[in-house]
Short mmCIF file of C-alpha atoms and ligand atoms in Angstrom, two decimals:
data_model
loop_
_atom_site.label_atom_id
_atom_site.label_comp_id
_atom_site.label_asym_id
_atom_site.label_seq_id
_atom_site.Cartn_x
_atom_site.Cartn_y
_atom_site.Cartn_z
CA UNK M 1 2.99 11.96 -17.38
CA UNK M 2 1.39 13.58 -14.37
CA UNK M 3 2.96 12.62 -11.02
CA UNK M 4 -0.11 13.23 -8.85
CA UNK M 5 -3.58 14.75 -8.74
CA UNK M 6 -2.60 18.00 -6.96
CA UNK M 7 -4.34 20.81 -8.89
CA UNK M 8 -5.54 18.29 -11.46
CA UNK M 9 -8.74 16.39 -12.00
CA UNK M 10 -8.57 12.81 -10.80
CA UNK M 11 -9.94 10.87 -13.78
CA UNK M 12 -11.13 7.30 -13.27
CA UNK M 13 -10.84 5.09 -16.33
CA UNK M 14 -11.27 1.38 -16.79
CA UNK M 15 -13.49 -1.31 -18.20
CA UNK M 16 -17.21 -1.49 -17.43
CA UNK M 17 -17.75 -3.39 -14.20
CA UNK M 18 -14.51 -2.19 -12.61
CA UNK M 19 -16.52 -0.29 -10.00
CA UNK M 20 -15.86 3.28 -11.13
CA UNK M 21 -19.35 4.51 -10.34
CA UNK M 22 -19.28 3.04 -6.82
CA UNK M 23 -15.76 4.15 -6.02
CA UNK M 24 -15.88 7.58 -7.71
CA UNK M 25 -18.28 9.29 -5.26
CA UNK M 26 -16.44 7.79 -2.27
CA UNK M 27 -13.14 9.04 -3.65
CA UNK M 28 -14.62 12.48 -4.24
CA UNK M 29 -15.83 12.62 -0.66
CA UNK M 30 -12.43 11.66 0.71
CA UNK M 31 -10.71 14.33 -1.39
CA UNK M 32 -13.36 16.99 -0.78
CA UNK M 33 -14.06 17.26 -4.50
CA UNK M 34 -17.09 17.16 -6.70
CA UNK M 35 -17.86 13.88 -8.49
CA UNK M 36 -18.66 14.10 -12.20
CA UNK M 37 -19.74 11.17 -14.31
CA UNK M 38 -19.28 11.90 -17.99
CA UNK M 39 -22.08 9.43 -18.83
CA UNK M 40 -24.45 11.33 -16.55
CA UNK M 41 -23.52 14.61 -18.25
CA UNK M 42 -24.19 13.04 -21.66
CA UNK M 43 -27.55 11.69 -20.47
CA UNK M 44 -28.56 15.09 -19.08
CA UNK M 45 -27.59 16.89 -22.28
CA UNK M 46 -29.31 14.31 -24.53
CA UNK M 47 -32.29 13.83 -22.22
CA UNK M 48 -31.93 10.12 -22.85
CA UNK M 49 -30.11 7.19 -21.26
CA UNK M 50 -26.83 5.91 -22.65
CA UNK M 51 -28.58 2.72 -23.79
CA UNK M 52 -31.30 4.76 -25.55
CA UNK M 53 -28.72 6.94 -27.30
CA UNK M 54 -26.83 3.81 -28.43
CA UNK M 55 -30.01 2.19 -29.69
CA UNK M 56 -31.65 5.08 -31.45
CA UNK M 57 -28.57 6.98 -32.77
CA UNK M 58 -25.80 4.41 -32.82
CA UNK M 59 -22.39 4.24 -31.14
CA UNK M 60 -20.73 6.95 -33.27
CA UNK M 61 -23.26 9.52 -32.14
CA UNK M 62 -22.81 8.47 -28.52
CA UNK M 63 -19.00 8.74 -28.81
CA UNK M 64 -19.25 12.27 -30.20
CA UNK M 65 -21.46 13.36 -27.30
CA UNK M 66 -19.18 11.59 -24.82
CA UNK M 67 -16.06 13.24 -26.20
CA UNK M 68 -17.61 16.71 -25.99
CA UNK M 69 -18.83 16.13 -22.45
CA UNK M 70 -15.42 14.81 -21.34
CA UNK M 71 -13.50 17.70 -22.89
CA UNK M 72 -15.92 20.24 -21.34
CA UNK M 73 -15.75 18.70 -17.88
CA UNK M 74 -11.96 18.43 -17.93
CA UNK M 75 -11.60 22.12 -18.83
CA UNK M 76 -13.59 23.11 -15.75
CA UNK M 77 -12.14 24.13 -12.39
CA UNK M 78 -11.78 23.38 -9.52
CA UNK M 79 -10.39 19.87 -9.94
CA UNK M 80 -12.97 17.13 -9.50
CA UNK M 81 -13.11 13.34 -9.57
CA UNK M 82 -14.21 12.58 -13.13
CA UNK M 83 -15.50 9.16 -14.16
CA UNK M 84 -15.13 8.24 -17.82
CA UNK M 85 -16.97 5.44 -19.56
CA UNK M 86 -15.14 2.29 -20.59
CA UNK M 87 -14.80 3.37 -24.23
CA UNK M 88 -14.01 7.04 -23.71
CA UNK M 89 -10.25 6.61 -24.16
CA UNK M 90 -10.87 5.66 -27.81
CA UNK M 91 -11.00 9.40 -28.55
CA UNK M 92 -7.65 11.13 -29.15
CA UNK M 93 -9.22 14.46 -28.18
CA UNK M 94 -10.30 13.07 -24.83
CA UNK M 95 -6.87 11.54 -24.24
CA UNK M 96 -5.22 14.91 -24.94
CA UNK M 97 -7.60 16.68 -22.56
CA UNK M 98 -6.77 14.08 -19.88
CA UNK M 99 -3.02 14.55 -20.37
CA UNK M 100 -3.44 18.31 -20.00
CA UNK M 101 -5.86 18.53 -17.09
CA UNK M 102 -5.99 15.24 -15.21
CA UNK M 103 -4.16 12.57 -13.30
CA UNK M 104 -5.63 9.40 -14.71
CA UNK M 105 -6.11 6.29 -12.60
CA UNK M 106 -6.90 2.94 -14.20
CA UNK M 107 -9.33 1.13 -11.95
CA UNK M 108 -8.24 -2.37 -12.81
CA UNK M 109 -10.37 -5.47 -12.92
CA UNK M 110 -10.18 -8.92 -14.54
CA UNK M 111 -12.51 -9.76 -17.43
CA UNK M 112 -14.19 -12.44 -15.28
CA UNK M 113 -14.83 -10.08 -12.38
CA UNK M 114 -16.18 -7.47 -14.77
CA UNK M 115 -18.46 -9.99 -16.52
CA UNK M 116 -19.85 -11.20 -13.17
CA UNK M 117 -20.73 -7.63 -12.28
CA UNK M 118 -22.32 -6.45 -15.51
CA UNK M 119 -23.76 -9.46 -17.36
CA UNK M 120 -27.52 -9.22 -17.26
CA UNK M 121 -27.40 -5.46 -16.69
CA UNK M 122 -28.75 -4.85 -20.17
CA UNK M 123 -25.78 -2.66 -21.10
CA UNK M 124 -25.33 -2.56 -24.89
CA UNK M 125 -21.77 -3.98 -24.77
CA UNK M 126 -22.41 -6.55 -22.03
CA UNK M 127 -24.76 -8.99 -23.72
CA UNK M 128 -22.36 -11.59 -25.13
CA UNK M 129 -19.57 -13.07 -23.01
CA UNK M 130 -17.15 -13.63 -25.89
CA UNK M 131 -17.58 -10.19 -27.42
CA UNK M 132 -17.24 -8.71 -23.92
CA UNK M 133 -13.89 -10.42 -23.40
CA UNK M 134 -12.64 -9.36 -26.83
CA UNK M 135 -13.59 -5.78 -26.09
CA UNK M 136 -11.69 -5.97 -22.77
CA UNK M 137 -8.54 -7.15 -24.55
CA UNK M 138 -8.90 -4.44 -27.16
CA UNK M 139 -9.27 -1.63 -24.62
CA UNK M 140 -6.74 -2.75 -22.05
CA UNK M 141 -3.67 -1.16 -23.73
CA UNK M 142 -5.30 2.28 -23.52
CA UNK M 143 -6.12 1.86 -19.84
CA UNK M 144 -2.57 0.79 -19.17
CA UNK M 145 -1.32 4.17 -20.35
CA UNK M 146 -2.96 5.78 -17.31
CA UNK M 147 -0.77 7.68 -14.83
CA UNK M 148 -1.65 5.27 -12.02
CA UNK M 149 -3.39 2.01 -11.34
CA UNK M 150 -5.59 0.93 -8.44
CA UNK M 151 -7.95 -1.81 -7.37
CA UNK M 152 -9.70 -0.12 -4.46
CA UNK M 153 -10.40 3.23 -2.77
CA UNK M 154 -7.11 3.35 -0.82
CA UNK M 155 -5.20 2.37 -3.96
CA UNK M 156 -6.79 5.21 -5.91
CA UNK M 157 -5.98 7.77 -3.19
CA UNK M 158 -2.38 6.53 -2.95
CA UNK M 159 -1.94 6.65 -6.74
CA UNK M 160 -3.37 10.18 -6.79
CA UNK M 161 -0.81 11.25 -4.15
CA UNK M 162 2.10 9.65 -6.02
CA UNK M 163 2.53 6.99 -3.31
CA UNK M 164 3.65 3.60 -4.64
CA UNK M 165 4.02 0.32 -2.82
CA UNK M 166 7.02 -1.24 -4.53
CA UNK M 167 10.48 -2.69 -3.80
CA UNK M 168 12.65 0.29 -2.76
CA UNK M 169 15.17 -0.59 -5.44
CA UNK M 170 12.62 0.67 -7.98
CA UNK M 171 13.22 4.25 -6.84
CA UNK M 172 15.58 5.70 -9.45
CA UNK M 173 17.13 9.14 -9.26
CA UNK M 174 20.33 11.05 -9.90
CA UNK M 175 21.68 11.24 -6.35
CA UNK M 176 20.84 9.37 -3.15
CA UNK M 177 20.77 10.66 0.45
CA UNK M 178 20.82 8.27 3.42
CA UNK M 179 22.43 7.86 6.81
CA UNK M 180 25.31 5.37 7.11
CA UNK M 181 23.31 2.95 9.24
CA UNK M 182 20.39 2.68 6.80
CA UNK M 183 22.73 2.63 3.80
CA UNK M 184 24.63 -0.30 5.24
CA UNK M 185 21.61 -2.26 6.47
CA UNK M 186 19.93 -2.08 3.09
CA UNK M 187 22.93 -1.89 0.74
CA UNK M 188 22.11 1.56 -0.58
CA UNK M 189 25.01 2.54 -2.87
CA UNK M 190 26.71 5.77 -3.82
CA UNK M 191 25.07 7.88 -1.19
CA UNK M 192 25.49 11.36 0.12
CA UNK M 193 25.74 10.52 3.81
CA UNK M 194 23.85 12.46 6.48
CA UNK M 195 23.88 11.94 10.25
CA UNK M 196 21.27 9.49 11.63
CA UNK M 197 18.13 10.86 13.24
CA UNK M 198 17.24 14.45 14.11
CA UNK M 199 20.87 15.57 13.83
CA UNK M 200 20.40 15.53 10.02
CA UNK M 201 17.87 18.34 10.15
CA UNK M 202 20.31 21.27 10.42
CA UNK M 203 21.16 24.19 8.21
CA UNK M 204 24.78 22.94 8.12
CA UNK M 205 23.71 19.57 6.65
CA UNK M 206 21.43 21.27 4.11
CA UNK M 207 24.27 23.59 3.10
CA UNK M 208 26.70 20.68 2.77
CA UNK M 209 24.27 18.90 0.42
CA UNK M 210 23.64 22.02 -1.64
CA UNK M 211 27.41 22.40 -2.07
CA UNK M 212 28.17 18.78 -2.92
CA UNK M 213 25.23 17.87 -5.15
CA UNK M 214 25.92 18.26 -8.86
CA UNK M 215 22.45 17.93 -10.27
CA UNK M 216 20.80 19.71 -13.15
CA UNK M 217 17.46 21.42 -12.90
CA UNK M 218 15.86 18.19 -14.16
CA UNK M 219 17.78 16.05 -11.64
CA UNK M 220 15.96 13.92 -9.05
CA UNK M 221 17.13 13.45 -5.49
CA UNK M 222 16.28 10.19 -3.71
CA UNK M 223 16.09 10.03 0.08
CA UNK M 224 16.17 6.67 1.82
CA UNK M 225 15.55 6.83 5.54
CA UNK M 226 13.33 7.93 8.37
CA UNK M 227 11.48 11.23 8.67
CA UNK M 228 14.67 13.09 9.56
CA UNK M 229 16.38 12.08 6.32
CA UNK M 230 13.33 12.72 4.11
CA UNK M 231 12.55 16.05 5.83
CA UNK M 232 16.10 17.23 5.19
CA UNK M 233 16.41 15.89 1.65
CA UNK M 234 12.99 17.21 0.65
CA UNK M 235 13.94 20.63 1.95
CA UNK M 236 17.26 20.51 0.10
CA UNK M 237 15.36 19.56 -3.09
CA UNK M 238 12.82 22.35 -2.52
CA UNK M 239 15.48 25.05 -2.62
CA UNK M 240 18.21 23.57 -4.83
CA UNK M 241 18.00 25.45 -8.13
CA UNK M 242 14.65 26.79 -6.89
CA UNK M 243 13.23 23.29 -6.70
CA UNK M 244 14.11 19.91 -8.16
CA UNK M 245 12.15 16.69 -8.03
CA UNK M 246 12.69 14.21 -5.21
CA UNK M 247 11.67 10.70 -4.30
CA UNK M 248 10.99 9.73 -0.69
CA UNK M 249 11.79 6.16 0.32
CA UNK M 250 10.71 6.00 3.96
CA UNK M 251 12.48 3.31 5.98
CA UNK M 252 10.73 3.83 9.35
CA UNK M 253 7.11 3.26 10.32
CA UNK M 254 6.84 7.02 11.10
CA UNK M 255 8.10 7.73 7.61
CA UNK M 256 5.79 5.25 5.87
CA UNK M 257 2.59 6.32 7.62
CA UNK M 258 3.35 9.98 8.03
CA UNK M 259 6.58 11.89 7.34
CA UNK M 260 7.20 10.89 3.71
CA UNK M 261 3.68 11.80 2.59
CA UNK M 262 2.22 15.20 1.84
CA UNK M 263 5.26 17.30 1.07
CA UNK M 264 5.98 19.07 4.35
CA UNK M 265 9.77 19.26 4.52
CA UNK M 266 12.16 21.19 6.68
CA UNK M 267 14.94 21.53 9.20
CA UNK M 268 15.30 22.58 12.83
CA UNK M 269 16.86 25.72 14.28
CA UNK M 270 18.41 25.98 17.74
CA UNK M 271 15.21 27.94 18.59
CA UNK M 272 12.93 25.04 17.80
CA UNK M 273 11.97 22.10 15.62
CA UNK M 274 10.80 22.42 12.01
CA UNK M 275 11.11 26.21 12.06
CA UNK M 276 12.43 26.44 8.49
CA UNK M 277 10.81 24.48 5.70
CA UNK M 278 8.65 24.29 2.67
CA UNK M 279 5.80 22.46 1.06
CA UNK M 280 7.46 20.40 -1.67
CA UNK M 281 5.50 17.29 -2.61
CA UNK M 282 7.73 14.34 -3.51
CA UNK M 283 7.48 13.32 -7.17
CA UNK M 284 7.06 9.80 -5.83
CA UNK M 285 6.96 8.18 -2.43
CA UNK M 286 8.07 4.56 -2.66
CA UNK M 287 6.96 2.43 0.28
CA UNK M 288 8.58 -0.97 0.86
CA UNK M 289 7.48 -2.44 4.18
CA UNK M 290 10.37 -4.94 4.04
CA UNK M 291 12.63 -2.03 5.04
CA UNK M 292 10.87 -2.08 8.42
CA UNK M 293 12.23 -5.53 9.24
CA UNK M 294 15.45 -4.00 10.57
CA UNK M 295 13.70 -1.31 12.59
CA UNK M 296 14.44 -1.32 16.33
CA UNK M 297 11.48 -1.89 18.63
CA UNK M 298 11.57 1.66 19.99
CA UNK M 299 11.33 3.17 16.51
CA UNK M 300 8.43 0.85 15.72
CA UNK M 301 6.60 2.08 18.83
CA UNK M 302 7.13 5.67 17.73
CA UNK M 303 5.39 4.78 14.49
CA UNK M 304 2.62 2.91 16.24
CA UNK M 305 1.66 6.12 18.05
CA UNK M 306 1.05 7.80 14.68
CA UNK M 307 -0.89 4.72 13.54
CA UNK M 308 -3.14 5.01 16.59
CA UNK M 309 -3.54 8.74 15.93
CA UNK M 310 -4.59 7.99 12.36
CA UNK M 311 -6.98 5.25 13.49
CA UNK M 312 -8.66 7.67 15.92
CA UNK M 313 -8.99 10.31 13.18
CA UNK M 314 -10.33 7.70 10.75
CA UNK M 315 -12.62 6.14 13.34
CA UNK M 316 -11.22 2.65 12.73
CA UNK M 317 -8.85 0.48 14.80
CA UNK M 318 -6.12 0.57 12.16
CA UNK M 319 -3.52 -0.47 14.76
CA UNK M 320 -5.09 -3.96 14.74
CA UNK M 321 -4.22 -4.61 11.08
CA UNK M 322 -1.09 -6.42 9.89
CA UNK M 323 1.86 -4.19 9.04
CA UNK M 324 1.29 -3.94 5.30
CA UNK M 325 -2.39 -3.09 5.60
CA UNK M 326 -1.71 -0.77 8.54
CA UNK M 327 0.79 1.20 6.52
CA UNK M 328 -1.40 1.22 3.42
CA UNK M 329 -4.48 2.49 5.26
CA UNK M 330 -2.59 5.10 7.28
CA UNK M 331 -0.63 6.34 4.26
CA UNK M 332 -3.88 6.61 2.26
CA UNK M 333 -5.57 8.45 5.11
CA UNK M 334 -2.80 11.02 5.31
CA UNK M 335 -2.55 11.27 1.52
CA UNK M 336 -6.26 12.06 1.20
CA UNK M 337 -6.10 14.82 3.82
CA UNK M 338 -3.01 16.35 2.25
CA UNK M 339 -4.45 16.21 -1.29
CA UNK M 340 -7.53 17.93 0.08
CA UNK M 341 -5.61 20.62 1.93
CA UNK M 342 -1.96 20.67 0.74
CA UNK M 343 -1.04 23.95 2.49
CA UNK M 344 -2.67 23.21 5.87
CA UNK M 345 -5.32 25.89 5.74
CA UNK M 346 -8.06 23.63 6.98
CA UNK M 347 -8.49 19.86 7.55
CA UNK M 348 -4.78 19.13 7.52
CA UNK M 349 -4.57 20.60 11.05
CA UNK M 350 -6.52 17.52 12.20
CA UNK M 351 -3.32 15.54 11.79
CA UNK M 352 -2.06 17.44 14.85
CA UNK M 353 -4.35 15.43 17.15
CA UNK M 354 -2.42 15.00 20.41
CA UNK M 355 0.55 16.93 19.04
CA UNK M 356 0.09 20.22 20.94
CA UNK M 357 0.68 18.25 24.15
CA UNK M 358 3.37 16.10 22.53
CA UNK M 359 5.40 19.09 21.33
CA UNK M 360 5.20 20.69 24.80
CA UNK M 361 6.53 17.51 26.46
CA UNK M 362 9.27 17.12 23.83
CA UNK M 363 10.39 20.73 24.20
CA UNK M 364 10.33 20.58 27.99
CA UNK M 365 12.57 17.51 27.88
CA UNK M 366 15.06 19.19 25.55
CA UNK M 367 13.87 16.72 22.87
CA UNK M 368 15.05 13.70 24.86
CA UNK M 369 11.55 12.21 25.04
CA UNK M 370 10.94 10.29 21.78
CA UNK M 371 8.23 11.82 19.61
CA UNK M 372 6.17 8.59 19.60
CA UNK M 373 6.00 8.44 23.38
CA UNK M 374 5.10 12.12 23.53
CA UNK M 375 2.36 11.61 20.91
CA UNK M 376 0.97 8.63 22.82
CA UNK M 377 0.69 10.79 25.92
CA UNK M 378 -0.71 13.69 23.90
CA UNK M 379 -3.43 11.43 22.51
CA UNK M 380 -4.43 10.51 26.08
CA UNK M 381 -4.83 14.17 26.96
CA UNK M 382 -6.77 14.98 23.80
CA UNK M 383 -9.14 12.02 24.34
CA UNK M 384 -9.74 12.93 27.97
CA UNK M 385 -10.56 16.54 27.02
CA UNK M 386 -12.82 15.14 24.29
CA UNK M 387 -14.75 13.22 26.93
CA UNK M 388 -13.77 9.93 25.28
CA UNK M 389 -12.47 7.98 28.28
CA UNK M 390 -13.06 4.61 26.56
CA UNK M 391 -10.79 5.58 23.71
CA UNK M 392 -8.16 6.83 26.13
CA UNK M 393 -8.17 3.43 27.79
CA UNK M 394 -7.60 1.77 24.41
CA UNK M 395 -4.64 4.10 23.71
CA UNK M 396 -3.27 3.26 27.13
CA UNK M 397 -3.53 -0.48 26.36
CA UNK M 398 -2.05 -0.31 22.86
CA UNK M 399 0.78 2.16 23.52
CA UNK M 400 1.18 2.05 27.30
CA UNK M 401 3.08 5.36 27.48
CA UNK M 402 4.80 6.07 30.77
CA UNK M 403 4.42 9.66 32.07
CA UNK M 404 7.55 11.72 31.49
CA UNK M 405 9.72 13.47 34.06
CA UNK M 406 9.85 17.07 32.89
CA UNK M 407 9.33 20.40 34.62
CA UNK M 408 5.61 21.24 34.66
CA UNK M 409 5.99 25.01 34.25
CA UNK M 410 8.43 24.57 31.36
CA UNK M 411 6.02 22.21 29.60
CA UNK M 412 3.10 24.61 30.15
CA UNK M 413 5.11 27.54 28.80
CA UNK M 414 6.05 25.48 25.74
CA UNK M 415 2.44 24.50 25.13
CA UNK M 416 1.34 28.14 25.20
CA UNK M 417 4.11 29.08 22.74
CA UNK M 418 3.07 26.31 20.33
CA UNK M 419 2.16 27.65 16.93
CA UNK M 420 -1.39 26.37 17.34
CA UNK M 421 -1.99 28.90 20.12
CA UNK M 422 -3.49 32.04 18.58
CA UNK M 423 -4.58 35.33 20.17
CA UNK M 424 -3.77 33.98 23.60
CA UNK M 425 -6.21 31.10 23.11
CA UNK M 426 -5.09 27.53 22.94
CA UNK M 427 -6.32 25.81 19.79
CA UNK M 428 -6.68 22.07 20.16
CA UNK M 429 -7.70 19.24 17.87
CA UNK M 430 -10.19 17.10 19.75
CA UNK M 431 -12.64 14.40 18.69
CA UNK M 432 -16.44 14.70 18.82
CA UNK M 433 -16.37 10.94 18.21
CA UNK M 434 -13.68 8.67 16.83
CA UNK M 435 -13.58 9.63 13.14
CA UNK M 436 -14.91 13.14 13.83
CA UNK M 437 -12.12 15.59 14.59
CA UNK M 438 -12.91 19.19 15.53
CA UNK M 439 -10.73 22.20 16.23
CA UNK M 440 -11.59 24.21 19.31
CA UNK M 441 -10.28 27.16 21.30
CA UNK M 442 -13.00 26.83 23.92
CA UNK M 443 -11.32 24.65 26.49
CA UNK M 444 -10.51 26.58 29.66
CA UNK M 445 -6.73 27.02 30.05
CA UNK M 446 -6.97 25.53 33.56
CA UNK M 447 -8.38 22.28 32.10
CA UNK M 448 -5.69 22.19 29.41
CA UNK M 449 -3.03 22.60 32.04
CA UNK M 450 -4.57 19.88 34.18
CA UNK M 451 -4.58 17.51 31.17
CA UNK M 452 -0.92 18.34 30.51
CA UNK M 453 0.04 17.85 34.16
CA UNK M 454 -1.54 14.39 34.15
CA UNK M 455 1.08 13.31 31.55
CA UNK M 456 4.00 14.33 33.72
CA UNK M 457 5.51 12.05 36.33
N1 LIG R 501 7.25 15.94 7.19
C1 LIG R 501 6.29 15.46 7.95
O1 LIG R 501 5.10 15.55 7.60
C2 LIG R 501 6.66 14.74 9.18
C3 LIG R 501 5.72 13.95 9.85
C4 LIG R 501 6.11 13.25 10.99
C5 LIG R 501 7.43 13.33 11.44
N2 LIG R 501 8.31 14.13 10.77
C6 LIG R 501 9.71 14.24 11.22
O2 LIG R 501 10.32 12.95 11.14
C7 LIG R 501 11.39 12.90 12.09
C8 LIG R 501 11.35 11.58 12.79
O3 LIG R 501 11.51 10.58 11.81
P1 LIG R 501 11.52 9.02 12.22
O4 LIG R 501 10.70 8.77 13.39
O5 LIG R 501 11.23 8.31 10.96
O6 LIG R 501 13.00 8.74 12.69
P2 LIG R 501 14.44 9.25 12.16
O7 LIG R 501 14.45 9.60 10.75
O8 LIG R 501 14.89 10.33 13.11
O9 LIG R 501 15.33 7.95 12.34
C9 LIG R 501 15.51 7.37 13.60
C10 LIG R 501 16.56 6.31 13.57
O10 LIG R 501 16.10 5.16 12.86
C11 LIG R 501 17.17 4.65 12.07
N3 LIG R 501 16.55 3.91 10.98
C12 LIG R 501 15.82 4.41 9.95
N4 LIG R 501 15.36 3.40 9.18
C13 LIG R 501 15.80 2.26 9.73
C14 LIG R 501 15.60 0.88 9.39
N5 LIG R 501 14.86 0.51 8.34
N6 LIG R 501 16.22 -0.05 10.15
C15 LIG R 501 16.94 0.32 11.24
N7 LIG R 501 17.12 1.59 11.62
C16 LIG R 501 16.56 2.55 10.86
C17 LIG R 501 17.94 5.85 11.67
O11 LIG R 501 19.28 5.51 11.31
C18 LIG R 501 17.86 6.73 12.91
O12 LIG R 501 18.90 6.39 13.77
C19 LIG R 501 11.22 14.10 12.99
O13 LIG R 501 12.20 15.07 12.67
C20 LIG R 501 9.85 14.63 12.65
O14 LIG R 501 9.75 16.03 12.81
C21 LIG R 501 7.95 14.78 9.66
ZN1 LIG R 502 3.86 13.11 14.92
#
């Protein structure tokens, strides 16, 4: 079974009335992919509507055309979002093409919901309630073989990224990495222990794991913890035997909305943070928001800064939602961007909103300022330079970050060294409007410095 829709078509299957045609184009837009409806391809080729083909040539003829269209579309590149009709999975040839080329998501619905949506539509198979229900029961087992299952847009994106909301005990692998604190709080057994927090992200810890793990090439490493633990474990998995599978089980808000999604993994060097790493997408990310119940307030605030960042990028006040929905929406937002641009050549840089300033403040403090506080301040600077004073006030209200006491020249030097500065110009992610990020090198250095200085006590 496919683990995610990276480099694969995202195929939507499910009963008629599940909402595939509504959701498909939205999903395609979020993933920056083309949307293809197999029914529309059939209609264009036959120069007749599906109902007309059914009525004048019969179902068998329609199924043959549908199968050919599905197989042709699935063989095409680049990967698209492909909607299949409710009966398309009846074809073994189509199912084989899906297994080879697609990550298949079952857009689930109940028979009653589906009937409410399609009765009276004149569709050939939606004229009799009893026959409709029988057909639903008959087809359900085939839908349930899909790689993932979803009920809405966010659900489909999360499934496509291999992100599952489930009890963390469901994450099964061959070895487990955690820090002692997390392992004890949540009764995680038989673990390879790593130090808590950033101290885990060292070459020495990676080496220790490489030497003590006894996994085969097919082995799966599970990491339970915050971003530090998952960054280290993911990096260890990326290089162990040239790459083994790994499962991220994020236990912090930062991890659940950000670090455990998208496959950026790595460690720090004395010269700087995250200087050695890889792109190694987790086979699964298992999110269990109950893990957050033991999270100290300060760690929660760190996460809230990333939630606010995501809300500004999405153009929606996601920070106002309850924890489960907050995490789900933020995780889906990041997952969509990363599926769209896994190697950060383009839109993935938007996730750095506020971070150029944040990294400068963190570095100038010798990494004593927590990332979340630095991000909160960085967002203020980015919003001010974007000319969005109203939004800056909201950030101030929600996160209330206190200016930090660091040396101004050291912070400015760090900002100019940041990897986003190219050819002597400072590249910043700003917002044209909430929901409309843009990357610019046009801001005068003096204004950037002024914005940075305003964050320093
Ligand atoms: N890979 C990415 O895309 C990405 C994105 C964002 C951040 N990161 C990285 O993540 C790291 C920060 O991760 P973090 O903010 O999750 O913190 P963390 O992993 O450093 O953990 C902080 C502390 O929280 C404790 N903790 C973890 N889960 C807990 C729980 N459920 N209950 C109580 N205590 C718990 C840990 O023991 C640790 O002491 C940084 O190194 C950052 O660079 C990576
Ligand atoms: Zn961050």
